[in-house]
Every structure is written in C-alpha cells, then in structure tokens.
Amino acid sequence: MMRKMLLTGIVASVMFTISSCDEDTASIGKTLTSNVDLFTIVSDTFDVSSKSLVVDAVLSNSTYGYLGRIKDPETSAYITSDYMTQFATLENAIDSIFYPKENVMSMKDDKEVADSCYISIMLKGFTGDSLASMKMTISELDRPIDDTKKYYTNFDPEAEGYIRTDGLKYNVMYSVTDMMDSDSVRNAEKGSYSINIKLDKPYKAKNGKEYDNYGTYLLQTYYEHPEYFKNPSEFTKNVCPGFYFKTTDGLGMMAEIETSRLSVFYRIMNENMKEYNVYSLFYSTQEVLQTSHIVNDVERIKELAEEKEWTYLKTPAGIYTEVELPVDDIKLNHENDTITSAKIVFHKLNDKMELSEKLLKDPTTLLMVEKDSLKNFFEDREVANNITSFLATLSTTYNSYTFNNISSLINYLYMKKTEGGANFTKEHPNWNKVVLVPVQTTAGSTATTTISAVNNEMSITSSRLVGGEENILEPIRISVIYNKSK
C-alpha cells in the first residue's frame, strides 16, 4: 500500500535592490534569481517486507574471543564457545624481549630457568554468573593455523588435527570471580576480570628436550635462537604455535576475552649488583590469529526463525533479518523525480520472557548490507560506506534502529537493475534484498569516532523486530522525499 502526501515548498525569488552609481550593478538581481529556485518537495511512503534468516556460522575475526557455556532462555539450548589464540613478539625488537643472558640469576644446572610462567585471559566482560564453576582444557597447538585463510565459527582446531597430542595440556577449574582471592583483592579488581593459569608442570618440546616449565622453554630457546623471536610469524612457526582453550564442563557463564597474555617470571642482577624479580610478556594482538569455535543448536534456531509474526536478530551465529526494499515502487512511481532522502525505522518488540530480558542484551549496532555482498563485506574487512552499506545504533528512547538516509542504496540498486538487462532479476533474485546484521565496531583511535573495523557481533544478544511474513502490527515503511521536477 502506498500513502502519498504532497508538501509544496516554494522558494520565492529574492529581489535585491541595489542603489549605486555604477551601471554594472544593474543586472545583479537577474543573475541571482532563476526559475530553478522554484521547486516542489514530494513525500511518499512504501511498505517494506522482512523475514528471519538463519545463519549457521559467521566469520570468526571478531576483536574479542569467547569462552564458556550458557543456556539460552529463548531456545533452552546450550551455547558453547572455545577459543584459540596465538601470541606475538614485537617486530624487530629481539633485544628487548628478555634481559641479557649474563644478567639472569634464576639458574639450574648452569642453565637459565623461569621461576614461573602464567597464561592470563583478560576479560572485557561476561554474560551470566560470575561465580559459576567452569572447566576448560588448555592444549598446545602442534603447528600454526594458516593465517591466510578465512575461519568461521564452525572451525574446530581439535577436529582439524591442530592439537599436539603429546604437548602441553592443563585441565583448569575457574570462575570469573576467584573466591580464593581476598576481599581486598576482589574489591581492588572490581570491574576488571582475568583468568590466570600457572604453567608449572615440566614441559617437553617437539625435539624431545625437557624443561622445568613452559617459561623455561621460552627463556632458553630465546638465548639459543634469538632469530626465532624477531617477528610474530617466526615466533609462531618456530616457538609457540598457539593454544586452544576448550570448554569441557560447567554452565552459566560466557566470557568475552579482550586479550590473552603469556608471562615469564625470572630474576636478574642489575649493574648495581642488586637482584630483582622481572618478567617478560607476550600478548595476543591483531598481528596474530585468534578464533572462536561456537556450538549452537541450529535446529532450535530454525524453529525461532519460522515464527512469522516478527523477525529476529540473534547472535552468535544465529538469526539475521532479511529486508526486501520496494525499489521499483520507489523509483517508477516518481520516475521523473529525484530522491533526496529515504528513511527506514525498525522497531524492537519487548522480550517474550523476563529471564530473556535479564540475560540477553539487545544488539547495540546493526549493519545494513546487500544480501549478496554479505560474505564479501566481512571477508574483505570492509566498513560501512553510506552508499551500499550503513550502520544504525539502538535508540533506547524510541526502542528502535533508524537508518536515516539510504537513498544512495535505492539509486544504486535501481541502476544495477536497469543496466543489467532483461534477465537481471532472474539471474539475481536477491537484487533488492538487504540484511540487518548485529555487529561490533572499532574506532580508528581513542581520539576519533571514525570506524576502522566492522565485525560480526559474537556475544550473546537477541531482539525481536516488528515485521515478518505474517506481521501482526503496523507494517515497516520506508519514507522517501523527492525533489519534484517541473
């Protein structure tokens, strides 16, 4: 259904009366006034259709990793996530990784040793219960995962044979809030969470050489082969391929991992002959590969998507909303007019259950992108260009996501169709379809709001939107404003 409203705006000619003895000013009024200054604005609205779209897996290149298991109150299904990370060295900073060999005081059998070694998983946040008792297995990779390939959330390093069968392995019980810490420590770290695992067992390298612990292996390897530490690529290839953190037991918590850190502690003597405790750090960074392996109940997800009275936005690897834009109606009903604005609002429905509202947060940011360009958008690391892709954030005041002006997209889609020939719509059935995708965005720096990266939202979120194939509420509408030709 189309509803039209004619808004007439007449910009009157502005007459300038200029008194001057200079005869050249006689024509100024004529040069400032023209018939093109008279224009009419036309507003029109068009109904938009939408439906839920099931997504089995998404590209696993999020800024954050995920670890844990939680029960989705909407589906009663269990969502489990495992995490793989590599560690990096600074490019061409060999001399600053460990202190010089002659300064090391931690010795055993005339060899340098580490007093201790830890992996620390630093959390950005979590969903669920901070006291939930969880269990994971930490395993060393047998070889680096090929960082030239694209990995999705269904990629399982263990099933693909990347785990070293005779390598480092720890079974760890943990909770986000460590009850072994004192009240003063917990209060001091309130709002800042980490999971710390001590790698204190003897370690055997792939060449059969044995070390007191994993830190000693890193320390001695550095002094024997400093060239292995010259950049992240050499480090992962020759020293530390990475670790896989697999959830094996527990329920009620999903951690969002900001970074992981590998720490080696040892003692040195400085130039004043004083002994100090020092440490060397290796971080997971953007220069090395990180992946999350997410297991969700696809069949239960499909059942939700079959509800036609509304549509869903559900992550991780769950449901997007597909939108069919009435491009032909927008253009052909105003064939000689110029689109200046096209606004579309997606309203959020209230959650079905009180528990859902408490446990499942709403997606903060949505990406609108062509359906056929969805895969390439993420694999090519694109950002929203406000021509064929757009971002909208949730307004908690109006409980909605608003795309204020997608006129460039309407024009682009119509141009592709008209230039594509008679069989274009048959060959490209999704030509006028876009997808709403929950995403995480990264700013270029703390000093700017310019978006430098757009990744799939991989935390646990869920929202219902007005729409669907059997929409029971007001239809979704796109509001278009035209400049009407004379």
Short mmCIF file of C-alpha atoms in Angstrom, two decimals:
data_model
loop_
_atom_site.label_atom_id
_atom_site.label_comp_id
_atom_site.label_asym_id
_atom_site.label_seq_id
_atom_site.Cartn_x
_atom_site.Cartn_y
_atom_site.Cartn_z
CA MET A 1 0.00 0.00 0.00
CA MET A 2 1.26 3.47 -0.80
CA ARG A 3 0.27 6.59 1.03
CA LYS A 4 1.11 9.91 -0.54
CA MET A 5 1.35 13.38 0.87
CA LEU A 6 2.18 16.41 -1.20
CA LEU A 7 4.24 19.03 0.52
CA THR A 8 4.62 22.14 -1.58
CA GLY A 9 7.52 24.38 -0.83
CA ILE A 10 8.01 27.44 -2.94
CA VAL A 11 11.21 29.31 -2.66
CA ALA A 12 10.37 32.83 -3.82
CA SER A 13 12.76 34.87 -5.87
CA VAL A 14 14.76 37.14 -3.70
CA MET A 15 14.92 40.64 -5.08
CA PHE A 16 17.89 42.70 -4.26
CA THR A 17 17.53 46.44 -4.64
CA ILE A 18 20.93 47.88 -5.03
CA SER A 19 21.50 51.59 -5.35
CA SER A 20 24.75 52.51 -6.92
CA CYS A 21 26.20 54.94 -9.40
CA ASP A 22 27.99 52.01 -11.05
CA GLU A 23 25.89 50.96 -14.08
CA ASP A 24 27.41 47.41 -13.93
CA THR A 25 25.19 46.61 -10.95
CA ALA A 26 22.02 46.84 -12.97
CA SER A 27 22.00 43.13 -13.80
CA ILE A 28 22.83 41.75 -10.35
CA GLY A 29 19.23 40.91 -9.47
CA LYS A 30 18.81 38.88 -12.64
CA THR A 31 21.95 36.81 -12.02
CA LEU A 32 20.83 35.87 -8.51
CA THR A 33 17.34 34.81 -9.47
CA SER A 34 16.29 31.88 -11.65
CA ASN A 35 13.33 29.62 -12.27
CA VAL A 36 15.33 26.70 -10.87
CA ASP A 37 14.89 28.25 -7.43
CA LEU A 38 11.24 27.27 -7.61
CA PHE A 39 10.85 23.65 -6.51
CA THR A 40 8.32 21.25 -5.01
CA ILE A 41 9.01 18.64 -2.39
CA VAL A 42 7.05 15.40 -2.52
CA SER A 43 6.88 12.85 0.27
CA ASP A 44 5.83 9.24 -0.17
CA THR A 45 5.84 6.05 1.91
CA PHE A 46 6.13 2.43 0.82
CA ASP A 47 5.61 -0.83 2.65
CA VAL A 48 8.66 -3.00 3.28
CA SER A 49 8.67 -6.78 3.78
CA SER A 50 11.03 -8.72 6.04
CA LYS A 51 11.72 -12.23 7.32
CA SER A 52 14.18 -14.04 9.58
CA LEU A 53 17.31 -15.52 8.02
CA VAL A 54 19.18 -18.40 9.71
CA VAL A 55 22.98 -18.15 9.79
CA ASP A 56 24.89 -21.33 10.68
CA ALA A 57 28.33 -19.75 11.10
CA VAL A 58 29.94 -16.32 10.83
CA LEU A 59 33.46 -15.16 10.10
CA SER A 60 35.49 -15.55 13.28
CA ASN A 61 37.55 -12.36 13.09
CA SER A 62 35.98 -10.52 15.99
CA THR A 63 38.14 -8.24 18.11
CA TYR A 64 37.20 -10.42 21.07
CA GLY A 65 37.24 -14.14 21.78
CA TYR A 66 34.57 -16.09 23.66
CA LEU A 67 34.83 -18.88 26.20
CA GLY A 68 32.19 -20.67 28.28
CA ARG A 69 28.76 -22.27 28.14
CA ILE A 70 25.37 -20.74 28.76
CA LYS A 71 21.74 -21.77 28.37
CA ASP A 72 19.71 -19.57 26.06
CA PRO A 73 16.39 -18.84 27.81
CA GLU A 74 14.66 -18.28 24.45
CA THR A 75 15.59 -21.63 22.96
CA SER A 76 16.53 -23.66 26.07
CA ALA A 77 19.58 -24.67 24.02
CA TYR A 78 23.17 -24.62 25.19
CA ILE A 79 25.64 -22.24 23.55
CA THR A 80 29.28 -23.30 23.95
CA SER A 81 32.35 -21.39 22.85
CA ASP A 82 36.02 -22.36 22.70
CA TYR A 83 38.90 -20.02 21.96
CA MET A 84 42.20 -20.27 20.08
CA THR A 85 44.93 -17.67 20.22
CA GLN A 86 48.50 -17.14 19.17
CA PHE A 87 50.97 -14.84 20.90
CA ALA A 88 53.08 -12.14 19.30
CA THR A 89 56.51 -10.61 19.62
CA LEU A 90 57.28 -7.05 18.63
CA GLU A 91 58.66 -6.68 15.12
CA ASN A 92 62.47 -6.37 15.17
CA ALA A 93 62.64 -5.94 18.95
CA ILE A 94 64.72 -9.01 19.80
CA ASP A 95 66.97 -7.24 22.30
CA SER A 96 64.07 -6.13 24.49
CA ILE A 97 62.18 -9.44 24.88
CA PHE A 98 64.31 -10.94 27.66
CA TYR A 99 67.15 -9.42 29.70
CA PRO A 100 70.70 -10.26 28.57
CA LYS A 101 71.77 -13.78 29.42
CA GLU A 102 74.60 -12.64 31.69
CA ASN A 103 72.12 -10.78 33.95
CA VAL A 104 69.90 -13.77 34.67
CA MET A 105 70.14 -15.08 38.24
CA SER A 106 67.47 -17.78 38.01
CA MET A 107 69.71 -20.75 37.28
CA LYS A 108 69.60 -24.54 37.48
CA ASP A 109 72.42 -26.84 36.36
CA ASP A 110 74.13 -23.78 34.87
CA LYS A 111 71.13 -23.05 32.66
CA GLU A 112 68.73 -20.15 32.81
CA VAL A 113 65.29 -21.08 34.13
CA ALA A 114 61.96 -19.35 34.68
CA ASP A 115 60.72 -19.13 38.26
CA SER A 116 57.14 -19.33 36.98
CA CYS A 117 55.00 -18.91 33.87
CA TYR A 118 51.34 -17.89 33.50
CA ILE A 119 48.70 -17.51 30.85
CA SER A 120 46.28 -14.73 31.79
CA ILE A 121 42.96 -14.37 29.99
CA MET A 122 41.86 -10.74 30.33
CA LEU A 123 38.10 -10.26 30.08
CA LYS A 124 36.21 -7.34 28.61
CA GLY A 125 33.05 -8.65 30.23
CA PHE A 126 30.85 -11.70 30.61
CA THR A 127 27.28 -12.92 30.38
CA GLY A 128 25.81 -14.95 33.23
CA ASP A 129 27.02 -15.73 36.73
CA SER A 130 30.50 -14.58 37.80
CA LEU A 131 30.53 -17.35 40.43
CA ALA A 132 29.63 -20.17 38.01
CA SER A 133 32.14 -23.00 38.26
CA MET A 134 33.57 -23.69 34.81
CA LYS A 135 36.12 -26.14 33.46
CA MET A 136 38.36 -25.90 30.41
CA THR A 137 41.24 -27.75 28.82
CA ILE A 138 44.27 -25.79 27.61
CA SER A 139 46.14 -27.52 24.80
CA GLU A 140 49.22 -26.54 22.82
CA LEU A 141 48.85 -26.41 19.05
CA ASP A 142 51.00 -28.77 17.01
CA ARG A 143 51.58 -26.16 14.29
CA PRO A 144 50.40 -22.64 13.49
CA ILE A 145 46.97 -22.29 11.93
CA ASP A 146 47.29 -20.85 8.44
CA ASP A 147 46.53 -17.15 8.83
CA THR A 148 46.00 -16.64 5.08
CA LYS A 149 42.65 -18.46 5.18
CA LYS A 150 39.25 -17.30 6.42
CA TYR A 151 37.90 -19.07 9.52
CA TYR A 152 34.27 -19.22 10.57
CA THR A 153 32.79 -20.02 13.96
CA ASN A 154 32.30 -23.67 12.96
CA PHE A 155 36.08 -24.11 12.60
CA ASP A 156 37.24 -26.61 15.25
CA PRO A 157 41.07 -26.77 15.65
CA GLU A 158 40.80 -30.06 17.53
CA ALA A 159 38.69 -31.78 14.85
CA GLU A 160 41.03 -30.41 12.17
CA GLY A 161 44.07 -32.06 13.83
CA TYR A 162 45.83 -28.93 15.07
CA ILE A 163 46.25 -30.07 18.69
CA ARG A 164 49.64 -31.53 19.66
CA THR A 165 48.80 -34.92 21.17
CA ASP A 166 51.94 -35.10 23.34
CA GLY A 167 52.18 -31.39 24.06
CA LEU A 168 51.30 -29.08 26.91
CA LYS A 169 47.88 -29.80 28.39
CA TYR A 170 46.14 -28.46 31.50
CA ASN A 171 42.67 -29.10 32.92
CA VAL A 172 41.57 -25.96 34.73
CA MET A 173 38.63 -25.16 37.01
CA TYR A 174 37.79 -21.46 37.14
CA SER A 175 35.17 -18.80 37.74
CA VAL A 176 35.18 -15.15 36.75
CA THR A 177 35.21 -14.14 40.41
CA ASP A 178 38.02 -16.08 42.07
CA MET A 179 36.83 -16.92 45.57
CA MET A 180 40.41 -17.81 46.54
CA ASP A 181 41.28 -14.11 46.38
CA SER A 182 40.90 -11.97 49.48
CA ASP A 183 38.08 -9.44 49.76
CA SER A 184 40.59 -6.61 49.37
CA VAL A 185 41.92 -8.08 46.10
CA ARG A 186 38.42 -8.62 44.73
CA ASN A 187 37.42 -5.06 45.66
CA ALA A 188 40.56 -3.66 44.04
CA GLU A 189 39.88 -5.60 40.83
CA LYS A 190 36.15 -4.93 40.77
CA GLY A 191 35.04 -4.49 37.17
CA SER A 192 38.32 -5.92 35.91
CA TYR A 193 38.35 -9.69 35.47
CA SER A 194 41.00 -12.17 34.45
CA ILE A 195 41.53 -15.93 34.49
CA ASN A 196 45.10 -16.91 35.43
CA ILE A 197 46.59 -20.32 34.70
CA LYS A 198 50.01 -21.28 36.05
CA LEU A 199 52.05 -23.37 33.62
CA ASP A 200 54.19 -25.04 36.29
CA LYS A 201 54.44 -28.63 35.00
CA PRO A 202 57.58 -29.95 33.26
CA TYR A 203 57.45 -29.35 29.53
CA LYS A 204 58.82 -31.46 26.66
CA ALA A 205 59.44 -29.67 23.37
CA LYS A 206 58.78 -31.27 19.98
CA ASN A 207 62.50 -32.02 19.63
CA GLY A 208 62.33 -34.16 22.80
CA LYS A 209 64.19 -31.71 25.05
CA GLU A 210 62.73 -31.35 28.55
CA TYR A 211 62.36 -28.15 30.59
CA ASP A 212 61.27 -27.28 34.14
CA ASN A 213 58.21 -25.44 32.81
CA TYR A 214 56.97 -23.70 29.70
CA GLY A 215 58.59 -20.41 30.74
CA THR A 216 62.00 -22.08 30.93
CA TYR A 217 61.44 -23.41 27.41
CA LEU A 218 60.79 -19.88 26.15
CA LEU A 219 63.76 -18.41 28.03
CA GLN A 220 66.33 -20.96 26.89
CA THR A 221 65.01 -21.03 23.32
CA TYR A 222 65.44 -17.27 23.18
CA TYR A 223 69.09 -17.42 24.18
CA GLU A 224 69.79 -20.29 21.76
CA HIS A 225 67.80 -18.92 18.80
CA PRO A 226 67.02 -15.21 19.17
CA GLU A 227 66.14 -15.11 15.46
CA TYR A 228 63.00 -17.11 16.26
CA PHE A 229 61.71 -14.09 18.18
CA LYS A 230 62.26 -11.39 15.56
CA ASN A 231 58.60 -11.16 14.50
CA PRO A 232 55.21 -12.82 15.14
CA SER A 233 55.49 -15.11 12.11
CA GLU A 234 58.85 -16.61 13.16
CA PHE A 235 57.69 -16.91 16.77
CA THR A 236 54.53 -18.87 15.94
CA LYS A 237 56.36 -21.04 13.40
CA ASN A 238 59.40 -21.95 15.50
CA VAL A 239 58.50 -21.43 19.16
CA CYS A 240 54.83 -21.08 20.12
CA PRO A 241 52.17 -22.08 17.56
CA GLY A 242 49.39 -21.06 19.94
CA PHE A 243 46.96 -22.52 22.49
CA TYR A 244 43.41 -23.82 22.35
CA PHE A 245 41.07 -23.19 25.29
CA LYS A 246 38.21 -25.69 25.18
CA THR A 247 35.16 -25.58 27.45
CA THR A 248 34.72 -29.08 28.87
CA ASP A 249 32.29 -28.62 31.78
CA GLY A 250 30.24 -26.08 33.69
CA LEU A 251 27.27 -23.92 32.82
CA GLY A 252 26.11 -20.36 33.37
CA MET A 253 28.89 -18.07 32.12
CA MET A 254 30.16 -16.84 28.76
CA ALA A 255 33.32 -14.72 28.91
CA GLU A 256 34.22 -12.05 26.37
CA ILE A 257 38.02 -12.09 26.06
CA GLU A 258 39.74 -8.79 25.39
CA THR A 259 43.27 -10.19 25.18
CA SER A 260 45.43 -13.05 26.41
CA ARG A 261 48.88 -12.68 27.94
CA LEU A 262 51.77 -15.10 28.39
CA SER A 263 54.06 -14.07 31.28
CA VAL A 264 57.52 -15.44 32.14
CA PHE A 265 58.94 -14.57 35.59
CA TYR A 266 62.65 -14.78 36.47
CA ARG A 267 65.34 -12.96 38.45
CA ILE A 268 68.15 -10.71 37.24
CA MET A 269 71.06 -8.77 38.73
CA ASN A 270 71.43 -5.18 37.62
CA GLU A 271 74.57 -3.06 37.21
CA ASN A 272 74.46 -2.17 40.94
CA MET A 273 74.65 -5.86 41.82
CA LYS A 274 71.11 -5.89 43.16
CA GLU A 275 68.76 -8.77 42.45
CA TYR A 276 65.30 -8.03 41.01
CA ASN A 277 62.25 -10.05 40.09
CA VAL A 278 61.33 -9.30 36.46
CA TYR A 279 59.00 -10.65 33.80
CA SER A 280 58.65 -10.78 30.04
CA LEU A 281 55.27 -10.62 28.31
CA PHE A 282 53.77 -11.96 25.09
CA TYR A 283 50.30 -10.77 24.05
CA SER A 284 47.63 -11.89 21.66
CA THR A 285 47.29 -8.98 19.25
CA GLN A 286 45.80 -8.10 15.86
CA GLU A 287 49.07 -9.27 14.27
CA VAL A 288 48.33 -12.91 15.13
CA LEU A 289 45.34 -15.17 14.62
CA GLN A 290 42.51 -15.55 17.11
CA THR A 291 39.38 -17.63 16.53
CA SER A 292 36.27 -18.65 18.46
CA HIS A 293 34.62 -22.02 17.89
CA ILE A 294 30.91 -21.69 18.71
CA VAL A 295 28.45 -24.56 19.03
CA ASN A 296 24.77 -23.63 18.94
CA ASP A 297 21.56 -25.63 18.45
CA VAL A 298 20.87 -24.97 14.77
CA GLU A 299 17.57 -26.87 14.78
CA ARG A 300 16.20 -24.77 17.63
CA ILE A 301 17.43 -21.63 15.90
CA LYS A 302 15.48 -22.68 12.80
CA GLU A 303 12.33 -23.10 14.88
CA LEU A 304 12.62 -19.49 16.08
CA ALA A 305 13.19 -18.27 12.55
CA GLU A 306 9.97 -19.97 11.43
CA GLU A 307 7.92 -17.64 13.67
CA LYS A 308 6.40 -15.34 11.05
CA GLU A 309 4.71 -12.70 13.25
CA TRP A 310 8.02 -10.87 13.71
CA THR A 311 11.71 -11.27 12.83
CA TYR A 312 14.77 -11.97 14.94
CA LEU A 313 18.24 -10.64 15.45
CA LYS A 314 20.15 -13.29 17.35
CA THR A 315 23.86 -13.87 17.94
CA PRO A 316 26.24 -15.59 17.92
CA ALA A 317 25.79 -17.40 14.61
CA GLY A 318 22.04 -17.32 14.86
CA ILE A 319 19.48 -15.20 13.02
CA TYR A 320 19.61 -12.05 10.90
CA THR A 321 16.67 -10.08 9.46
CA GLU A 322 16.32 -10.03 5.68
CA VAL A 323 14.59 -6.97 4.20
CA GLU A 324 13.16 -6.61 0.70
CA LEU A 325 13.24 -2.99 -0.42
CA PRO A 326 10.46 -1.79 -2.79
CA VAL A 327 12.98 -0.25 -5.18
CA ASP A 328 10.76 -0.41 -8.28
CA ASP A 329 7.85 1.28 -6.50
CA ILE A 330 10.10 4.00 -5.09
CA LYS A 331 11.58 4.80 -8.49
CA LEU A 332 8.82 4.10 -11.01
CA ASN A 333 6.05 5.92 -9.13
CA HIS A 334 8.25 9.02 -9.27
CA GLU A 335 10.07 8.34 -12.49
CA ASN A 336 10.98 11.95 -13.17
CA ASP A 337 11.66 12.96 -9.58
CA THR A 338 14.94 12.94 -7.67
CA ILE A 339 15.25 11.11 -4.35
CA THR A 340 16.79 13.29 -1.68
CA SER A 341 16.11 11.13 1.36
CA ALA A 342 14.94 7.60 2.22
CA LYS A 343 14.44 6.77 5.88
CA ILE A 344 13.53 3.42 7.40
CA VAL A 345 12.94 2.55 11.06
CA PHE A 346 12.94 -0.93 12.58
CA HIS A 347 11.07 -1.07 15.88
CA LYS A 348 12.01 -3.56 18.57
CA LEU A 349 9.42 -5.70 20.32
CA ASN A 350 9.56 -6.43 24.02
CA ASP A 351 11.18 -9.69 25.06
CA LYS A 352 8.94 -12.71 25.44
CA MET A 353 10.27 -13.63 28.89
CA GLU A 354 11.54 -11.70 31.87
CA LEU A 355 14.55 -14.02 32.06
CA SER A 356 15.40 -13.25 28.43
CA GLU A 357 15.44 -9.54 29.21
CA LYS A 358 17.86 -10.08 32.09
CA LEU A 359 20.23 -12.46 30.33
CA LEU A 360 20.05 -11.49 26.65
CA LYS A 361 21.11 -7.98 25.78
CA ASP A 362 19.95 -6.24 22.61
CA PRO A 363 22.39 -5.78 19.72
CA THR A 364 23.82 -2.28 20.01
CA THR A 365 24.70 -1.73 16.35
CA LEU A 366 23.20 -3.05 13.11
CA LEU A 367 24.78 -3.21 9.69
CA MET A 368 22.56 -2.96 6.62
CA VAL A 369 24.27 -4.56 3.62
CA GLU A 370 23.20 -6.16 0.34
CA LYS A 371 22.36 -9.83 0.86
CA ASP A 372 24.61 -11.00 -1.97
CA SER A 373 27.50 -8.88 -0.64
CA LEU A 374 27.26 -10.10 2.96
CA LYS A 375 30.06 -12.69 2.78
CA ASN A 376 32.50 -10.42 0.97
CA PHE A 377 31.79 -7.49 3.29
CA PHE A 378 33.30 -9.31 6.27
CA GLU A 379 35.93 -11.34 4.44
CA ASP A 380 37.27 -8.21 2.72
CA ARG A 381 37.21 -6.30 6.01
CA GLU A 382 35.03 -3.54 4.63
CA VAL A 383 33.47 -0.74 6.67
CA ALA A 384 30.09 0.91 6.12
CA ASN A 385 30.42 3.37 3.22
CA ASN A 386 26.96 5.02 3.46
CA ILE A 387 26.40 4.17 -0.20
CA THR A 388 25.73 0.44 -0.25
CA SER A 389 26.19 -0.31 3.46
CA PHE A 390 25.01 1.56 6.55
CA LEU A 391 25.14 1.43 10.35
CA ALA A 392 22.39 2.17 12.88
CA THR A 393 22.52 2.09 16.66
CA LEU A 394 19.76 1.15 19.09
CA SER A 395 17.79 4.08 20.46
CA THR A 396 16.70 3.11 23.95
CA THR A 397 14.39 6.14 23.97
CA TYR A 398 12.39 5.00 20.93
CA ASN A 399 13.23 1.29 21.16
CA SER A 400 14.26 1.22 17.52
CA TYR A 401 17.04 1.20 14.94
CA THR A 402 16.89 4.05 12.41
CA PHE A 403 18.65 4.23 9.05
CA ASN A 404 18.20 7.91 8.31
CA ASN A 405 19.04 8.05 4.63
CA ILE A 406 19.59 5.05 2.35
CA SER A 407 18.70 6.95 -0.84
CA SER A 408 22.12 6.15 -2.36
CA LEU A 409 21.39 2.43 -1.92
CA ILE A 410 17.97 2.74 -3.61
CA ASN A 411 19.52 4.56 -6.56
CA TYR A 412 22.39 2.06 -6.77
CA LEU A 413 20.10 -1.00 -6.76
CA TYR A 414 17.82 0.50 -9.40
CA MET A 415 20.77 1.44 -11.60
CA LYS A 416 22.13 -2.13 -11.40
CA LYS A 417 18.75 -3.49 -12.44
CA THR A 418 18.24 -1.10 -15.36
CA GLU A 419 21.77 -1.68 -16.64
CA GLY A 420 21.64 -5.45 -16.05
CA GLY A 421 19.39 -6.35 -18.95
CA ALA A 422 16.10 -8.20 -19.33
CA ASN A 423 17.14 -11.28 -17.32
CA PHE A 424 18.75 -9.39 -14.45
CA THR A 425 16.09 -10.11 -11.81
CA LYS A 426 16.02 -13.82 -12.73
CA GLU A 427 19.78 -14.10 -12.56
CA HIS A 428 19.95 -12.01 -9.39
CA PRO A 429 16.81 -12.80 -7.34
CA ASN A 430 18.26 -11.01 -4.29
CA TRP A 431 18.94 -7.79 -6.18
CA ASN A 432 16.70 -5.67 -3.95
CA LYS A 433 17.30 -7.51 -0.66
CA VAL A 434 19.44 -6.37 2.23
CA VAL A 435 20.32 -7.99 5.54
CA LEU A 436 20.37 -6.49 9.04
CA VAL A 437 23.40 -7.89 10.88
CA PRO A 438 24.36 -7.24 14.54
CA VAL A 439 27.96 -6.02 14.54
CA GLN A 440 30.75 -4.71 16.70
CA THR A 441 32.56 -1.60 15.52
CA THR A 442 36.06 -0.38 16.27
CA ALA A 443 37.09 3.27 16.13
CA GLY A 444 40.33 4.25 14.42
CA SER A 445 41.71 5.65 17.69
CA THR A 446 40.53 6.94 21.04
CA ALA A 447 40.68 10.47 19.62
CA THR A 448 38.25 9.87 16.74
CA THR A 449 34.86 8.33 16.09
CA THR A 450 35.82 7.19 12.58
CA ILE A 451 35.01 3.50 12.23
CA SER A 452 38.07 1.42 11.30
CA ALA A 453 36.60 -2.09 11.58
CA VAL A 454 33.19 -3.78 11.49
CA ASN A 455 32.98 -7.37 12.75
CA ASN A 456 30.20 -9.81 13.45
CA GLU A 457 28.69 -9.50 16.93
CA MET A 458 29.69 -12.71 18.67
CA SER A 459 28.43 -12.09 22.19
CA ILE A 460 25.02 -13.43 23.19
CA THR A 461 22.34 -10.99 22.04
CA SER A 462 18.73 -11.30 20.94
CA SER A 463 15.96 -8.99 19.75
CA ARG A 464 12.60 -9.31 18.01
CA LEU A 465 11.72 -6.73 15.39
CA VAL A 466 8.35 -5.61 14.07
CA GLY A 467 7.85 -7.24 10.69
CA GLY A 468 7.81 -10.79 9.40
CA GLU A 469 5.86 -12.58 6.69
CA GLU A 470 2.71 -12.50 8.85
CA ASN A 471 3.32 -9.21 10.60
CA ILE A 472 0.59 -8.52 13.19
CA LEU A 473 1.48 -4.86 13.79
CA GLU A 474 1.90 -1.73 11.68
CA PRO A 475 3.90 -2.50 8.54
CA ILE A 476 7.50 -1.44 8.17
CA ARG A 477 7.60 1.59 5.91
CA ILE A 478 10.28 3.49 4.12
CA SER A 479 9.70 7.25 3.97
CA VAL A 480 11.02 8.89 0.80
CA ILE A 481 11.40 12.55 -0.01
CA TYR A 482 11.74 13.69 -3.62
CA ASN A 483 12.54 16.87 -5.45
CA LYS A 484 9.65 17.02 -7.92
CA SER A 485 10.55 18.00 -11.46
CA LYS A 486 8.69 20.82 -13.19
#
